[in-house]
Amino acid sequence: MSDTEDNTTGTIELAKEEECKVEFTPLVNKDELPTVEVSRKDEDEEELYQVRAKLFRFDNEAKEWKERGTGSLRILQHKKDNKKIRVLMRRDKTLTICANHLIIPEMKLTPNVGSDKAWVYSCPSDYADNESKPEVFAVRFRDTETATEFKKKFEECQQLVGGDEKKEEEKKE
């Protein structure tokens, strides 16, 4: 018979727990740590447009749309070379890149079937996975006004990038 059992009443008493009084002190004081500058590699670019969006890519093998991420979609123009404008989108919280490609005049924004808040376009070379590969993207916004504003800004950037070539083609016709 153990010392926590009582034979006369048939009840079991539980041993009282002692309160834990352990203190943990950090090995390194946070005030002693050096401040580290983190480079996002877009310091030499100017932000032309920024909006929150959800990005999808079309998977040709599965024949379905797959979500690439939700976050901040930015259109950036290179400060030295004004003809280089790219789309850069990072996922929320992790800040990993889910879209990174140049805007070229050949890209066509088409409305997504069944939604006036989304645009679909084909990109010949996206570098989000550190290698160039063609992708078909769908970008969805919170409302129709934001989607229309994105289309307008995207087309303005296409004019900036390839405006001279299109003007020459129009003169020839």
Short mmCIF file of C-alpha atoms in Angstrom, two decimals:
data_model
loop_
_atom_site.label_atom_id
_atom_site.label_comp_id
_atom_site.label_asym_id
_atom_site.label_seq_id
_atom_site.Cartn_x
_atom_site.Cartn_y
_atom_site.Cartn_z
CA MET A 1 0.00 0.00 0.00
CA SER A 2 1.38 3.43 -0.99
CA ASP A 3 1.34 6.54 1.17
CA THR A 4 -1.19 8.29 -1.10
CA GLU A 5 -3.92 5.68 -0.66
CA ASP A 6 -6.33 5.63 2.27
CA ASN A 7 -7.73 2.15 2.98
CA THR A 8 -10.54 3.17 5.28
CA THR A 9 -12.47 5.45 2.88
CA GLY A 10 -11.32 3.94 -0.41
CA THR A 11 -10.28 7.33 -1.85
CA ILE A 12 -6.95 8.24 -3.32
CA GLU A 13 -5.22 11.45 -2.34
CA LEU A 14 -3.00 13.09 -4.93
CA ALA A 15 0.36 14.46 -3.96
CA LYS A 16 0.52 18.26 -3.97
CA GLU A 17 2.54 19.73 -6.82
CA GLU A 18 5.15 22.29 -6.09
CA GLU A 19 5.23 25.43 -8.18
CA CYS A 20 8.14 25.50 -10.60
CA LYS A 21 10.42 28.46 -10.02
CA VAL A 22 12.88 28.09 -12.89
CA GLU A 23 14.30 31.18 -14.57
CA PHE A 24 15.87 31.18 -18.00
CA THR A 25 18.30 33.89 -18.90
CA PRO A 26 19.26 34.46 -22.55
CA LEU A 27 22.77 33.59 -23.58
CA VAL A 28 23.09 36.79 -25.61
CA ASN A 29 21.71 40.18 -24.70
CA LYS A 30 19.60 41.54 -27.57
CA ASP A 31 21.13 45.01 -27.11
CA GLU A 32 24.58 43.54 -27.84
CA LEU A 33 23.55 42.03 -31.19
CA PRO A 34 24.63 44.01 -34.27
CA THR A 35 22.01 45.45 -36.60
CA VAL A 36 22.02 43.63 -39.91
CA GLU A 37 20.96 45.35 -43.12
CA VAL A 38 18.91 43.02 -45.31
CA SER A 39 19.01 43.64 -49.04
CA ARG A 40 15.84 42.93 -51.03
CA LYS A 41 17.76 43.55 -54.28
CA ASP A 42 15.34 46.24 -55.45
CA GLU A 43 17.16 49.31 -54.12
CA ASP A 44 18.08 50.48 -57.63
CA GLU A 45 14.45 50.45 -58.76
CA GLU A 46 11.61 52.91 -58.36
CA GLU A 47 8.15 51.68 -57.41
CA LEU A 48 5.57 52.77 -59.99
CA TYR A 49 2.59 50.86 -58.62
CA GLN A 50 1.79 48.66 -55.63
CA VAL A 51 -1.36 46.66 -54.87
CA ARG A 52 -2.42 43.64 -52.85
CA ALA A 53 -3.41 40.69 -55.03
CA LYS A 54 -3.69 36.93 -55.32
CA LEU A 55 -1.64 35.24 -58.03
CA PHE A 56 -2.45 31.97 -59.79
CA ARG A 57 -0.49 30.07 -62.42
CA PHE A 58 -1.86 27.60 -64.94
CA ASP A 59 -0.46 24.08 -64.62
CA ASN A 60 -0.43 22.55 -68.13
CA GLU A 61 0.07 19.00 -66.86
CA ALA A 62 -2.87 19.05 -64.43
CA LYS A 63 -4.89 21.43 -66.65
CA GLU A 64 -5.88 23.57 -63.67
CA TRP A 65 -5.10 26.86 -61.94
CA LYS A 66 -2.80 26.63 -58.92
CA GLU A 67 -2.42 29.36 -56.33
CA ARG A 68 1.05 30.92 -56.39
CA GLY A 69 0.55 33.28 -53.46
CA THR A 70 -1.17 36.29 -51.91
CA GLY A 71 0.70 39.47 -51.19
CA SER A 72 2.04 42.74 -52.48
CA LEU A 73 2.31 43.01 -56.26
CA ARG A 74 4.65 45.82 -57.28
CA ILE A 75 5.61 47.27 -60.64
CA LEU A 76 9.22 48.48 -60.49
CA GLN A 77 11.18 50.60 -62.97
CA HIS A 78 14.97 50.44 -63.08
CA LYS A 79 16.47 53.84 -62.22
CA LYS A 80 19.35 53.69 -64.74
CA ASP A 81 17.61 51.88 -67.58
CA ASN A 82 14.07 53.28 -67.89
CA LYS A 83 13.16 50.62 -70.45
CA LYS A 84 13.34 47.87 -67.81
CA ILE A 85 10.09 47.57 -65.90
CA ARG A 86 9.24 44.42 -64.01
CA VAL A 87 6.49 42.84 -61.93
CA LEU A 88 7.66 41.66 -58.52
CA MET A 89 5.28 39.94 -56.15
CA ARG A 90 6.16 38.64 -52.70
CA ARG A 91 4.03 36.39 -50.51
CA ASP A 92 2.74 37.79 -47.21
CA LYS A 93 4.69 36.93 -44.05
CA THR A 94 7.43 34.82 -45.71
CA LEU A 95 8.26 37.48 -48.34
CA THR A 96 9.28 34.79 -50.81
CA ILE A 97 9.04 35.79 -54.46
CA CYS A 98 6.10 34.35 -56.38
CA ALA A 99 6.36 36.50 -59.53
CA ASN A 100 9.41 38.19 -61.03
CA HIS A 101 9.33 39.07 -64.73
CA LEU A 102 9.83 41.97 -67.11
CA ILE A 103 6.87 43.71 -68.69
CA ILE A 104 7.09 43.48 -72.48
CA PRO A 105 4.80 44.93 -75.17
CA GLU A 106 3.82 41.43 -76.40
CA MET A 107 1.97 40.61 -73.16
CA LYS A 108 -1.80 40.82 -73.49
CA LEU A 109 -4.04 41.27 -70.46
CA THR A 110 -7.31 39.43 -71.04
CA PRO A 111 -10.24 39.35 -68.61
CA ASN A 112 -10.61 36.14 -66.65
CA VAL A 113 -13.67 34.12 -67.61
CA GLY A 114 -16.38 34.61 -64.99
CA SER A 115 -14.67 37.43 -63.05
CA ASP A 116 -14.27 41.14 -63.66
CA LYS A 117 -11.75 41.36 -60.78
CA ALA A 118 -9.02 39.29 -62.46
CA TRP A 119 -6.68 39.45 -65.47
CA VAL A 120 -4.91 36.64 -67.29
CA TYR A 121 -1.65 37.05 -69.19
CA SER A 122 1.16 34.96 -70.57
CA CYS A 123 4.74 35.56 -69.51
CA PRO A 124 7.57 34.15 -71.66
CA SER A 125 10.11 34.07 -68.80
CA ASP A 126 9.33 34.28 -65.11
CA TYR A 127 12.24 34.10 -62.65
CA ALA A 128 10.34 33.47 -59.39
CA ASP A 129 11.98 30.05 -58.92
CA ASN A 130 15.49 31.32 -59.82
CA GLU A 131 15.21 29.90 -63.32
CA SER A 132 13.53 31.22 -66.43
CA LYS A 133 10.34 29.45 -67.47
CA PRO A 134 7.20 30.47 -69.34
CA GLU A 135 4.07 30.87 -67.23
CA VAL A 136 0.42 31.81 -67.67
CA PHE A 137 -0.69 33.96 -64.75
CA ALA A 138 -4.05 35.07 -63.41
CA VAL A 139 -4.03 38.03 -61.01
CA ARG A 140 -7.12 38.60 -58.88
CA PHE A 141 -7.85 41.84 -57.00
CA ARG A 142 -10.31 42.79 -54.26
CA ASP A 143 -12.64 44.76 -56.54
CA THR A 144 -13.27 45.80 -60.14
CA GLU A 145 -11.84 49.30 -59.69
CA THR A 146 -8.48 47.94 -58.50
CA ALA A 147 -8.39 45.48 -61.42
CA THR A 148 -9.09 48.29 -63.91
CA GLU A 149 -6.43 50.48 -62.30
CA PHE A 150 -3.88 47.64 -62.56
CA LYS A 151 -4.68 47.12 -66.26
CA LYS A 152 -4.25 50.83 -66.95
CA LYS A 153 -0.88 50.95 -65.16
CA PHE A 154 0.31 47.71 -66.80
CA GLU A 155 -0.50 49.07 -70.28
CA GLU A 156 1.22 52.40 -69.46
CA CYS A 157 4.35 50.44 -68.57
CA GLN A 158 4.11 48.50 -71.84
CA GLN A 159 4.03 51.84 -73.67
CA LEU A 160 7.11 53.03 -71.77
CA VAL A 161 9.00 49.83 -72.55
CA GLY A 162 8.11 49.42 -76.19
CA GLY A 163 6.45 52.68 -77.11
CA ASP A 164 9.04 53.58 -79.77
CA GLU A 165 8.64 50.25 -81.58
CA LYS A 166 4.84 50.46 -81.63
CA LYS A 167 4.93 54.04 -82.95
CA GLU A 168 7.23 52.98 -85.79
CA GLU A 169 4.91 50.08 -86.69
CA GLU A 170 1.89 52.42 -86.74
CA LYS A 171 3.73 54.87 -89.05
CA LYS A 172 4.54 52.05 -91.50
CA GLU A 173 0.86 51.03 -91.71
#
